[in-house]
CSV table of C-alpha atoms and ligand atoms in Angstrom, one decimal:
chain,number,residue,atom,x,y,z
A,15,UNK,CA,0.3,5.7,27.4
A,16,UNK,CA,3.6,3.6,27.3
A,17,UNK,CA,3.6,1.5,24.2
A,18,UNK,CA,6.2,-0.8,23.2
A,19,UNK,CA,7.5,-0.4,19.6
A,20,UNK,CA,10.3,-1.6,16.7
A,21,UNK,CA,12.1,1.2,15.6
A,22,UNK,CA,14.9,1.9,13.4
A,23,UNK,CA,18.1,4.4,14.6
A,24,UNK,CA,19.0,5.3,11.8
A,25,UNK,CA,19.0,5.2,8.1
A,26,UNK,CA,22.0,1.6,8.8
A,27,UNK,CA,20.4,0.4,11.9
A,28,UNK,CA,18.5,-2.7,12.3
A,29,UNK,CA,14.9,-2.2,12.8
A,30,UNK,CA,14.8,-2.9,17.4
A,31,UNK,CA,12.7,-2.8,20.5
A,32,UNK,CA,11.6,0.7,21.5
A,33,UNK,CA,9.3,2.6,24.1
A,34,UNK,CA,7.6,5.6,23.4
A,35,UNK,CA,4.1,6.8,24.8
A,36,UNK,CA,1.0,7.7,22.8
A,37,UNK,CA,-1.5,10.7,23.6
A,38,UNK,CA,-4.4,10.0,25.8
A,39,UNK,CA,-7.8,9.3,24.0
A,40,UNK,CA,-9.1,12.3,22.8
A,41,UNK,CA,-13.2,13.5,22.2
A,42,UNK,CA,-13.1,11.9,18.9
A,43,UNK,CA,-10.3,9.3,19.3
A,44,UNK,CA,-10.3,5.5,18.9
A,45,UNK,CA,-7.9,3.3,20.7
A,46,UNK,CA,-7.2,0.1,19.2
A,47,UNK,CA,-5.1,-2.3,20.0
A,48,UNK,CA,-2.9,-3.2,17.3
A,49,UNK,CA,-3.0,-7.2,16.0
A,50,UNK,CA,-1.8,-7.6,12.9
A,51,UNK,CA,0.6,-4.9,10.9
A,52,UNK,CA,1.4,-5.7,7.2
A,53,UNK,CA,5.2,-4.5,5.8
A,54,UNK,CA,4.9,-2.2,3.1
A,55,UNK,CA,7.8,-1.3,0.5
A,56,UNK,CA,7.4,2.1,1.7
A,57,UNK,CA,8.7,1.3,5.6
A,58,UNK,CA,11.5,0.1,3.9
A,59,UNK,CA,11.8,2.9,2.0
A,60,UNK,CA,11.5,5.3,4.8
A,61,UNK,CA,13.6,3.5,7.0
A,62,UNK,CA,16.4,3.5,5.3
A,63,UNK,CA,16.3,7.0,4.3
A,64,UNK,CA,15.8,5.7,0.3
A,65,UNK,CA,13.3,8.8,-0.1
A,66,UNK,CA,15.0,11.6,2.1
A,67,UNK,CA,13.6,13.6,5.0
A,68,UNK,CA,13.1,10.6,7.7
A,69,UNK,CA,13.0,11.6,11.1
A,70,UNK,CA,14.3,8.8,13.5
A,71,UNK,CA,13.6,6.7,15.7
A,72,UNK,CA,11.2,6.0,12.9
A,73,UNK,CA,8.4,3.5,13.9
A,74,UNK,CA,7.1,2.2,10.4
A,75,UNK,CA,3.6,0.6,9.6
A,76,UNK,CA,1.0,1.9,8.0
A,77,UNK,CA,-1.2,-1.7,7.6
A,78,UNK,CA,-3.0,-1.9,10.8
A,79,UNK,CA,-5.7,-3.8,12.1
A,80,UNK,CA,-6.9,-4.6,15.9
A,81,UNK,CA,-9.0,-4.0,18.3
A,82,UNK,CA,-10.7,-1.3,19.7
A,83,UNK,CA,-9.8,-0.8,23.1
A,84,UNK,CA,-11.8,2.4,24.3
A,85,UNK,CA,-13.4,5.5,22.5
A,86,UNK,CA,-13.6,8.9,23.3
A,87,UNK,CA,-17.1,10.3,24.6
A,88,UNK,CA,-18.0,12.1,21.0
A,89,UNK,CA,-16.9,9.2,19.0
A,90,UNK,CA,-20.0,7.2,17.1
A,91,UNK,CA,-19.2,5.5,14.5
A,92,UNK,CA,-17.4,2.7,16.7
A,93,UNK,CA,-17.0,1.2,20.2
A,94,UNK,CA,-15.2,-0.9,22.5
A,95,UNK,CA,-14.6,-4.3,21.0
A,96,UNK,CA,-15.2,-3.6,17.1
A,97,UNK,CA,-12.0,-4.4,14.6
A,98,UNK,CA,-11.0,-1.5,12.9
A,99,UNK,CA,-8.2,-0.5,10.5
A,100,UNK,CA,-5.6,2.2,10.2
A,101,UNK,CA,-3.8,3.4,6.8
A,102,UNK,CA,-1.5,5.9,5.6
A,103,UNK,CA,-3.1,9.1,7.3
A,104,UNK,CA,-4.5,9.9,10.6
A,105,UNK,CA,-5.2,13.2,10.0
A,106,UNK,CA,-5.8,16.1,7.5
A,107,UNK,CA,-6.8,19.7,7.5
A,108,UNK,CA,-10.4,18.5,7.1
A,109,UNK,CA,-11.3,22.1,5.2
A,110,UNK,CA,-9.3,22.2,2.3
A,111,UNK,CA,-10.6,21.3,-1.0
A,112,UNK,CA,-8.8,18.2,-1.4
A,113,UNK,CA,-10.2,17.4,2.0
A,114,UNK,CA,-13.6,18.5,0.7
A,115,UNK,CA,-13.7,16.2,-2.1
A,116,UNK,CA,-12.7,13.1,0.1
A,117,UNK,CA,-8.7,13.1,-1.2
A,118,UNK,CA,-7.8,14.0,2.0
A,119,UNK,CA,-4.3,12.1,0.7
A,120,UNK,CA,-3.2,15.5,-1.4
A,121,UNK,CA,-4.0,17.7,1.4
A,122,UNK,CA,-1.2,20.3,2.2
A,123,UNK,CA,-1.6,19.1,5.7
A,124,UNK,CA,-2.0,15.9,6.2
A,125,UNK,CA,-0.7,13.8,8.8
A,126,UNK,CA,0.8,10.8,7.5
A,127,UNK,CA,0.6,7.8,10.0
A,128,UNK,CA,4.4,7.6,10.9
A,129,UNK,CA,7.3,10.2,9.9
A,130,UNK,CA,4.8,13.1,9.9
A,131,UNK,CA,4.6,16.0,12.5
A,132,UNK,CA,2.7,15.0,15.3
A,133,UNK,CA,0.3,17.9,16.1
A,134,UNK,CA,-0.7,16.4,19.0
A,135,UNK,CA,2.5,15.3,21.2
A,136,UNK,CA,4.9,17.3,18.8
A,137,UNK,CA,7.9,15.3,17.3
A,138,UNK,CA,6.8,12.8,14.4
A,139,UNK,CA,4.1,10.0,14.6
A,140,UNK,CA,4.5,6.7,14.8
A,141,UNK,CA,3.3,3.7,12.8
A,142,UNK,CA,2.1,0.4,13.3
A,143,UNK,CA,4.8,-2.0,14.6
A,144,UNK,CA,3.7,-1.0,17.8
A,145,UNK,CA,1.4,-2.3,20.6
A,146,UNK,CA,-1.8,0.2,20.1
A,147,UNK,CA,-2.6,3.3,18.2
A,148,UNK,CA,-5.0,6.6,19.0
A,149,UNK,CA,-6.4,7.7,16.0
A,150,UNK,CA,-9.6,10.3,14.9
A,151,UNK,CA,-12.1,8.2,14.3
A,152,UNK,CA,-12.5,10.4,11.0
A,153,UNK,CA,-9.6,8.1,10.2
A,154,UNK,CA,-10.1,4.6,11.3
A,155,UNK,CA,-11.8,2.0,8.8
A,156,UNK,CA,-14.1,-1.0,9.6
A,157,UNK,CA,-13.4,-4.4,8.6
A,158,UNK,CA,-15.7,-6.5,6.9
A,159,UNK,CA,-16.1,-9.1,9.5
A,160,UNK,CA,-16.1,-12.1,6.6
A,161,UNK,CA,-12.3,-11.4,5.8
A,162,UNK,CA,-9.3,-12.7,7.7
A,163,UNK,CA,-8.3,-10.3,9.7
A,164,UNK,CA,-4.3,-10.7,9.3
A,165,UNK,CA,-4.8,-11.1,5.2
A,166,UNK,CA,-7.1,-8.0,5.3
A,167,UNK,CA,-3.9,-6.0,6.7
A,168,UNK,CA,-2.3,-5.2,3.5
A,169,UNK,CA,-5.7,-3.7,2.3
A,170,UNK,CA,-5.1,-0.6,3.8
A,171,UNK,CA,-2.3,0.2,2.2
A,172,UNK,CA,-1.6,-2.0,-1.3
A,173,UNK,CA,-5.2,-2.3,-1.6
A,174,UNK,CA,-6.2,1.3,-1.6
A,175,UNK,CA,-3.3,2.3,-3.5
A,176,UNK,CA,-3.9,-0.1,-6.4
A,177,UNK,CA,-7.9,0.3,-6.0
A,178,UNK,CA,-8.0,4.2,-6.6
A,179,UNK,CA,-6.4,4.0,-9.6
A,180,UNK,CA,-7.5,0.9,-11.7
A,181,UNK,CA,-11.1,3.0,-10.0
A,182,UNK,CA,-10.0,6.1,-11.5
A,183,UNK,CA,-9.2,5.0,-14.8
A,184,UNK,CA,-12.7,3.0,-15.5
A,185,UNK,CA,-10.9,-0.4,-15.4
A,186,UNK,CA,-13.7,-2.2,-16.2
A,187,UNK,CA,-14.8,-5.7,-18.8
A,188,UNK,CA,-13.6,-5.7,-21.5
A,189,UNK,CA,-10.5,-3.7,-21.1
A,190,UNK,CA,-7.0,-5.0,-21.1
A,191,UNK,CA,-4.8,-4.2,-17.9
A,192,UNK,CA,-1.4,-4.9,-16.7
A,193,UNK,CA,0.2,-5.1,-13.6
A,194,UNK,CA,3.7,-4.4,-13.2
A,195,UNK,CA,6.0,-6.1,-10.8
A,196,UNK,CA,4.1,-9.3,-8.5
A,197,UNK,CA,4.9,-7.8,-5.2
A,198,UNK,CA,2.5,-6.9,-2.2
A,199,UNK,CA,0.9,-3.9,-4.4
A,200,UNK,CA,1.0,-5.7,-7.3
A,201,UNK,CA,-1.0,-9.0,-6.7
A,202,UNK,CA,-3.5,-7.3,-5.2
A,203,UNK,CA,-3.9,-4.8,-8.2
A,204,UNK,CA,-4.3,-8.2,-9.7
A,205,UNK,CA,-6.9,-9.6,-7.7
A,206,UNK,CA,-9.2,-5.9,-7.9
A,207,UNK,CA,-8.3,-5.5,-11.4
A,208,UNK,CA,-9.6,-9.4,-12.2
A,209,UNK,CA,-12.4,-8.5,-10.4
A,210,UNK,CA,-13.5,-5.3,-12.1
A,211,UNK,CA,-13.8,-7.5,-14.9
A,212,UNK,CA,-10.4,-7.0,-16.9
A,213,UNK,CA,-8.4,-9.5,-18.8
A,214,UNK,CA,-5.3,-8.9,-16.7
A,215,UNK,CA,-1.7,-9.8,-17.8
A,216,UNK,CA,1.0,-9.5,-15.2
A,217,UNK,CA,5.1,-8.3,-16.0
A,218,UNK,CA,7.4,-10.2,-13.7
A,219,UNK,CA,10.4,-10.3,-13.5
A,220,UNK,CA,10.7,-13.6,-11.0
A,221,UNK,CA,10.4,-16.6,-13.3
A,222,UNK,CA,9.1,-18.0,-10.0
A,223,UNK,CA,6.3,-15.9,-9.7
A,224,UNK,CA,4.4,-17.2,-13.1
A,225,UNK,CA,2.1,-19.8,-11.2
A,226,UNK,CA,1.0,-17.8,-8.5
A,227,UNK,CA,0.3,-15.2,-10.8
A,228,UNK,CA,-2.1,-17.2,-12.8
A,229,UNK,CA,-3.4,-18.8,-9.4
A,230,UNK,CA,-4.3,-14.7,-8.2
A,231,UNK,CA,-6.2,-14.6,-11.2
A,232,UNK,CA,-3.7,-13.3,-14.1
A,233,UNK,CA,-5.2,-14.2,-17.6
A,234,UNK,CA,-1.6,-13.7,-18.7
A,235,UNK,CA,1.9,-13.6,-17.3
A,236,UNK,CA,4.9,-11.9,-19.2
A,237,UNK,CA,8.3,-12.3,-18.2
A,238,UNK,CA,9.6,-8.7,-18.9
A,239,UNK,CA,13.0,-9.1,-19.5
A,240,UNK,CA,12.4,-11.3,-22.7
A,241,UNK,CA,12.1,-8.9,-25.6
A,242,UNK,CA,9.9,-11.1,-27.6
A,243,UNK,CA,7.8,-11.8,-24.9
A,244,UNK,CA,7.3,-8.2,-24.8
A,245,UNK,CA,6.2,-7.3,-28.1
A,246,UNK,CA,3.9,-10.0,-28.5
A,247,UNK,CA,1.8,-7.0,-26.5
A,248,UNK,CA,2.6,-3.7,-28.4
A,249,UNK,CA,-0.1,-0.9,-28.5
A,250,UNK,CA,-2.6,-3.7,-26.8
A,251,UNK,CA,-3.2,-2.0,-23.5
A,252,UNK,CA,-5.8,0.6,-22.2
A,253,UNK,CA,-4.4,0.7,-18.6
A,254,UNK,CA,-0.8,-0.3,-17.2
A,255,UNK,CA,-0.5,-0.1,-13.4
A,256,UNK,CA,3.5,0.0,-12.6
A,257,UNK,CA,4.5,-1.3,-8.5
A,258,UNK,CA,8.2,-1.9,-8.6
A,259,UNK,CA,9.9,-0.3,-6.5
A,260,UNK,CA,13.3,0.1,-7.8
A,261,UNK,CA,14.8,1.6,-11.1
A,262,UNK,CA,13.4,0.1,-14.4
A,263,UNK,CA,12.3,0.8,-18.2
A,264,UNK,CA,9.0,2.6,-17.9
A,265,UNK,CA,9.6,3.2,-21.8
A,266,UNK,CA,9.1,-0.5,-22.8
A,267,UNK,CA,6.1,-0.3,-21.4
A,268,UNK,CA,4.9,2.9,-22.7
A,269,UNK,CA,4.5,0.9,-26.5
A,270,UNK,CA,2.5,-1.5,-25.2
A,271,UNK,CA,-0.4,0.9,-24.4
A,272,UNK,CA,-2.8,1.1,-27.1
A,273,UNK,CA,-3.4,4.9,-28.6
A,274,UNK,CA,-4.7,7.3,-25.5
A,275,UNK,CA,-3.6,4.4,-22.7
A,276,UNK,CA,-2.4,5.5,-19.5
A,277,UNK,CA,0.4,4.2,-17.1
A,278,UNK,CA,0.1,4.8,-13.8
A,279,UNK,CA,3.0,5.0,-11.7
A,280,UNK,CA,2.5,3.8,-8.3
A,281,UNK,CA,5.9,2.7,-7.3
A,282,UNK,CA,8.4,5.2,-6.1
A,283,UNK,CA,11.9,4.1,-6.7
A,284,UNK,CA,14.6,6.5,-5.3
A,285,UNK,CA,16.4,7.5,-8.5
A,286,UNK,CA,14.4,9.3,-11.2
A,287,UNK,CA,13.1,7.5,-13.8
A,288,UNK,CA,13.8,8.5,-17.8
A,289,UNK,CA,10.9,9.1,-19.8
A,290,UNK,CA,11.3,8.5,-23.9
A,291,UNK,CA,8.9,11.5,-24.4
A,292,UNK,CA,8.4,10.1,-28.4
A,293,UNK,CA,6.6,6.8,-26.9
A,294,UNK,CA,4.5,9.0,-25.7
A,295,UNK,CA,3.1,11.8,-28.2
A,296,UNK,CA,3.0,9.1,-30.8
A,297,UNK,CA,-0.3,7.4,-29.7
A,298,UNK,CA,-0.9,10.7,-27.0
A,299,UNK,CA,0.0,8.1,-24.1
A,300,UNK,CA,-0.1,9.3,-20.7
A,301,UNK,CA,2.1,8.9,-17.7
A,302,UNK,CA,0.5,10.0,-14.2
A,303,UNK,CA,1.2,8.9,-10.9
A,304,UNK,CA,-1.4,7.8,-7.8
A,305,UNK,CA,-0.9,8.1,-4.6
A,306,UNK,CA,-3.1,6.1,-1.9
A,307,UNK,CA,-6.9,6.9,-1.6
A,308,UNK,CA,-8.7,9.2,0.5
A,309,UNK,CA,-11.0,7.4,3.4
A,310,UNK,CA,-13.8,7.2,2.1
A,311,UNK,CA,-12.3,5.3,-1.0
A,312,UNK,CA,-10.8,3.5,1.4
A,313,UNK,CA,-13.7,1.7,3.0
A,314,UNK,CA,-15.4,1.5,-0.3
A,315,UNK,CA,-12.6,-0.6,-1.2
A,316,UNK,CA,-13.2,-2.8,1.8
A,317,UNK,CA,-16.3,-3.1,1.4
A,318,UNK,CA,-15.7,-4.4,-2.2
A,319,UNK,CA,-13.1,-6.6,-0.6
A,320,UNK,CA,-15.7,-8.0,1.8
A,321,UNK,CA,-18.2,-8.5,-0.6
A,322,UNK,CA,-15.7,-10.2,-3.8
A,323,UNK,CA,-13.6,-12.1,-0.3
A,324,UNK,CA,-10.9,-10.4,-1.7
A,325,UNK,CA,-7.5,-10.6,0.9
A,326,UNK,CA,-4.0,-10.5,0.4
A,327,UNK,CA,-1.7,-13.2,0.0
A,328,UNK,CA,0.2,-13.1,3.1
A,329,UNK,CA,3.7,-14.8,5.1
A,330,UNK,CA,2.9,-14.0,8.6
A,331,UNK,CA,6.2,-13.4,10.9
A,332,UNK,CA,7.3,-12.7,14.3
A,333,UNK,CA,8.1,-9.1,15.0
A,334,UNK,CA,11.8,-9.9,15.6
A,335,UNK,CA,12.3,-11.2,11.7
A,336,UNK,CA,11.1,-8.2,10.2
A,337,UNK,CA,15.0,-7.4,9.3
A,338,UNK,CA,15.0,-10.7,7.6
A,339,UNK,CA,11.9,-9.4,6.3
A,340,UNK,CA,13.1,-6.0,4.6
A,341,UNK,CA,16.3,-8.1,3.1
A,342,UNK,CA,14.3,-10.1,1.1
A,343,UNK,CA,11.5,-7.4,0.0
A,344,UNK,CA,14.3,-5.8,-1.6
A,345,UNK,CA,15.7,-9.3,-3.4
A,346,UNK,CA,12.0,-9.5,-4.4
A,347,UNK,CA,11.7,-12.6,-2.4
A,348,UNK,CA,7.5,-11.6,-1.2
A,349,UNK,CA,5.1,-13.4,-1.5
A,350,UNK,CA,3.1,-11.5,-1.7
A,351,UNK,CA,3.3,-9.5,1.8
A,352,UNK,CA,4.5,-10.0,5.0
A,353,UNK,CA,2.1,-9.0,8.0
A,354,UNK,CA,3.4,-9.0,11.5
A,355,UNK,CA,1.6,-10.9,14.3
A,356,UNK,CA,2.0,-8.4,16.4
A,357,UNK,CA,1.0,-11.2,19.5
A,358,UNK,CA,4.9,-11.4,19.2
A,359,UNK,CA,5.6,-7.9,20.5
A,360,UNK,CA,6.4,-8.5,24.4
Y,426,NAP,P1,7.2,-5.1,-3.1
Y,426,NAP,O1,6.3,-6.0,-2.4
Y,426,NAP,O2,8.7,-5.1,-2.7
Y,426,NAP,O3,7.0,-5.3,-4.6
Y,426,NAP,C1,7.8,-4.7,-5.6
Y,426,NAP,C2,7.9,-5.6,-6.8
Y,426,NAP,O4,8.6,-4.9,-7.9
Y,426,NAP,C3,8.8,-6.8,-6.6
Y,426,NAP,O5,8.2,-7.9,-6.0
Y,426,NAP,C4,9.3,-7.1,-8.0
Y,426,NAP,O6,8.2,-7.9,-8.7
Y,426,NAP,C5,9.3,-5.8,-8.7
Y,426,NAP,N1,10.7,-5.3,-8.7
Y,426,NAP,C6,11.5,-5.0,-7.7
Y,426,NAP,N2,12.7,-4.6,-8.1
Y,426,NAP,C7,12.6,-4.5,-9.5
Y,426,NAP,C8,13.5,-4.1,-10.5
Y,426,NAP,N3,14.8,-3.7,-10.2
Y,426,NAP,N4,13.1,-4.2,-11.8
Y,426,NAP,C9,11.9,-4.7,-12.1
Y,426,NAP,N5,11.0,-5.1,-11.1
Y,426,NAP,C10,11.4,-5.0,-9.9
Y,426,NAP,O7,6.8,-3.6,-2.9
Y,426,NAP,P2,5.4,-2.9,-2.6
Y,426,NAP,O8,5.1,-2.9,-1.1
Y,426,NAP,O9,4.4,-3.6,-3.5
Y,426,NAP,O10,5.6,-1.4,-3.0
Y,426,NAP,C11,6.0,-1.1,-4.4
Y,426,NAP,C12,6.4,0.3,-4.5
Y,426,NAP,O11,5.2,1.1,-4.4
Y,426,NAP,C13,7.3,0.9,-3.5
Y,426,NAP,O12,8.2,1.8,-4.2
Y,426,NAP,C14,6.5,1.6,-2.5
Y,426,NAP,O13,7.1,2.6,-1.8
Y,426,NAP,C15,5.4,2.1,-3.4
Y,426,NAP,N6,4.1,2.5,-2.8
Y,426,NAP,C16,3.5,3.6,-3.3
Y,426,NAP,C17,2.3,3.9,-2.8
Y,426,NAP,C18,1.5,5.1,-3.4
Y,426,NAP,O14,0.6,5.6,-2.8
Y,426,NAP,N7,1.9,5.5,-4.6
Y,426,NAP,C19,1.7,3.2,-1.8
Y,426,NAP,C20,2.4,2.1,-1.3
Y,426,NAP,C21,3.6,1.7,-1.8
Y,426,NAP,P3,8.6,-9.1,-9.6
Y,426,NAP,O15,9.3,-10.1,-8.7
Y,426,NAP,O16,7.3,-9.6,-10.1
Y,426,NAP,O17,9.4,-8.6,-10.8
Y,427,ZN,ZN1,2.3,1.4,2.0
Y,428,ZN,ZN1,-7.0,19.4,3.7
């Protein structure tokens, strides 16, 4: 099936109109018709090469709801009509033990939704900013139909990836939590951590950002590059969830965890990041890293989405401004995600 695209080139080449065709729907394949994409730091990322080993054309977009256009015969869990979602994968070995136990995101084989191999057409797949996707329905997520379908975009990807975590870690009353960075990952690590019951404080660097973060539902909001500001919260924390994207001090925030704390790393900057070991052993801190959620996470987390109305914060825009788009994610100018109305792709 021809389907019209953006792509990007190359690692320097603005994001552009591009054609490609998709594989015919399969037994177990859902067709959807894609209607709203959300912009993730990660397409950026890939895009331009930031992370290595991008295969181009690359068509990014990982955020995808729409419509489903037609079904294969064998496929029961949805049908002509329904909304559905798409995330990060679209595939995974389906045997393996991290497949087994539903982290299907660790697998040695799974198939990411763009810049992976493509087992089916060979060559990589191809995301979101596009006209329609084929996916396994093993893969594809309904919607809760109460939530706004172009807010609910960014879900599948900044929701997930801040849900598993702050899940994983027990965030629950009663426990103090920050969020680091007020970006499209981080507000809505805000809004799920809030409603898990933490008291959640939020490190910005955007002196613009201090309202809306105590709009989203911060019971604090730290501007981290004052140093006095900072220590107001030493060994206070059970749980720090770190989003930003781009080279920072981890180890400030390392002494603000109480004794036994954890921060979780789920932005992935490029360059390395340094690690004062000493911040750590004294108060045995831990430093681990998250990456997504597996599926059925994944709709668990809609589903408490749906049931808290829990959406994302979102500036819709035209397909043709999503090079505007990427300029300003990376002057931290979000608020707090772009989605792309993908009506505009003609
Ligand atoms: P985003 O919307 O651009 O937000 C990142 C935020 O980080 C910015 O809004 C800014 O917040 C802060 N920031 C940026 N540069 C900074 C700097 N130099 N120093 C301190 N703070 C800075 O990005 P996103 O889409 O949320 O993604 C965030 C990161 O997570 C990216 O690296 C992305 O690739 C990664 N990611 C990881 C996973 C995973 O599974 N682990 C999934 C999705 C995305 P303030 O303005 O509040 O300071
Ligand atoms: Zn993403
Ligand atoms: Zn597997």
């Amino acid at each position: 099936m021809k389907t019209l695209a953006y792509a990007a080139k190359s690692a320097t080449t603005p994001l552009a109109p591009f054609n490609f065709q998709r594989r015919d729907v399969g037994n177990h394949d859902v067709q959807i018709e894609i209607l709203y994409c959300g912009v993730c730091h990660s397409d950026l990322h890939t895009v331009r090469g930031e992370w290595g080993g991008t295969t181009y054309p690359c068509v990014p977009g990982h955020e995808i709801v729409g419509r489903v256009l037609k079904v294969g015969p064998h496929v029961t869990k949805f049908k002509a009509g329904d909304t559905a979602g798409v995330g990060c994968m679209v595939d995974s070995c389906r045997t393996c033990a991290n497949c087994e136990e539903d982290l299907e995101q660790f697998c040695p084989d799974t198939t990411f939704t763009y810049n992976s191999a493509d087992k089916h057409l060979g060559g990589v797949t191809f995301g979101g900013y596009s006209q329609s996707i084929v996916a396994d329905e093993a893969f594809v997520l309904h919607i809760p139909d109460n939530l706004d379908l172009a807010a609910t975009a960014p879900l599948l990807c900044a929701g997930i990836t801040t849900y598993s975590p702050l899940h994983y870690h027990n965030v629950s009353a009663g426990q103090k939590v920050g969020i680091v960075g007020l970006g499209g990952l981080g507000h809505m690590g805000v809004k799920l951590a809030k409603a898990m019951g933490a008291h959640v404080v939020v490190f910005t660097t955007s002196a613009n950002k201090v309202d809306d973060a105590l709009r989203l539902g911060a019971d604090e909001v730290v501007n981290s590059k004052n140093a006095d500001e900072m220590q107001k919260h030493l060994n206070s924390f059970n749980f720090i969830l770190d989003t930003v994207s781009a080279q920072h001090d981890i180890n400030a925030y390392f002494l603000l965890l109480k004794r036994d704390g954890n921060l979780t790393q789920v932005g992935v900057p490029p360059e390395p990041l340094s690690v004062n070991v000493g911040s750590l052993v004294f108060g045995r801190r831990s430093f681990s890293g998250s990456l997504i959620g597996g599926i059925k996470e994944t709709q668990e987390m809609l589903d408490f989405c749906g049931k808290h109305n829990i959406t994302s914060d979102i500036e819709l825009i035209p397909i043709d401004n999503i090079n505007e788009a990427y300029d300003r994610l990376v002057k931290s100018d979000v608020k707090y995600r772009f989605v792309i109305d993908m009506a505009t792709l003609k």
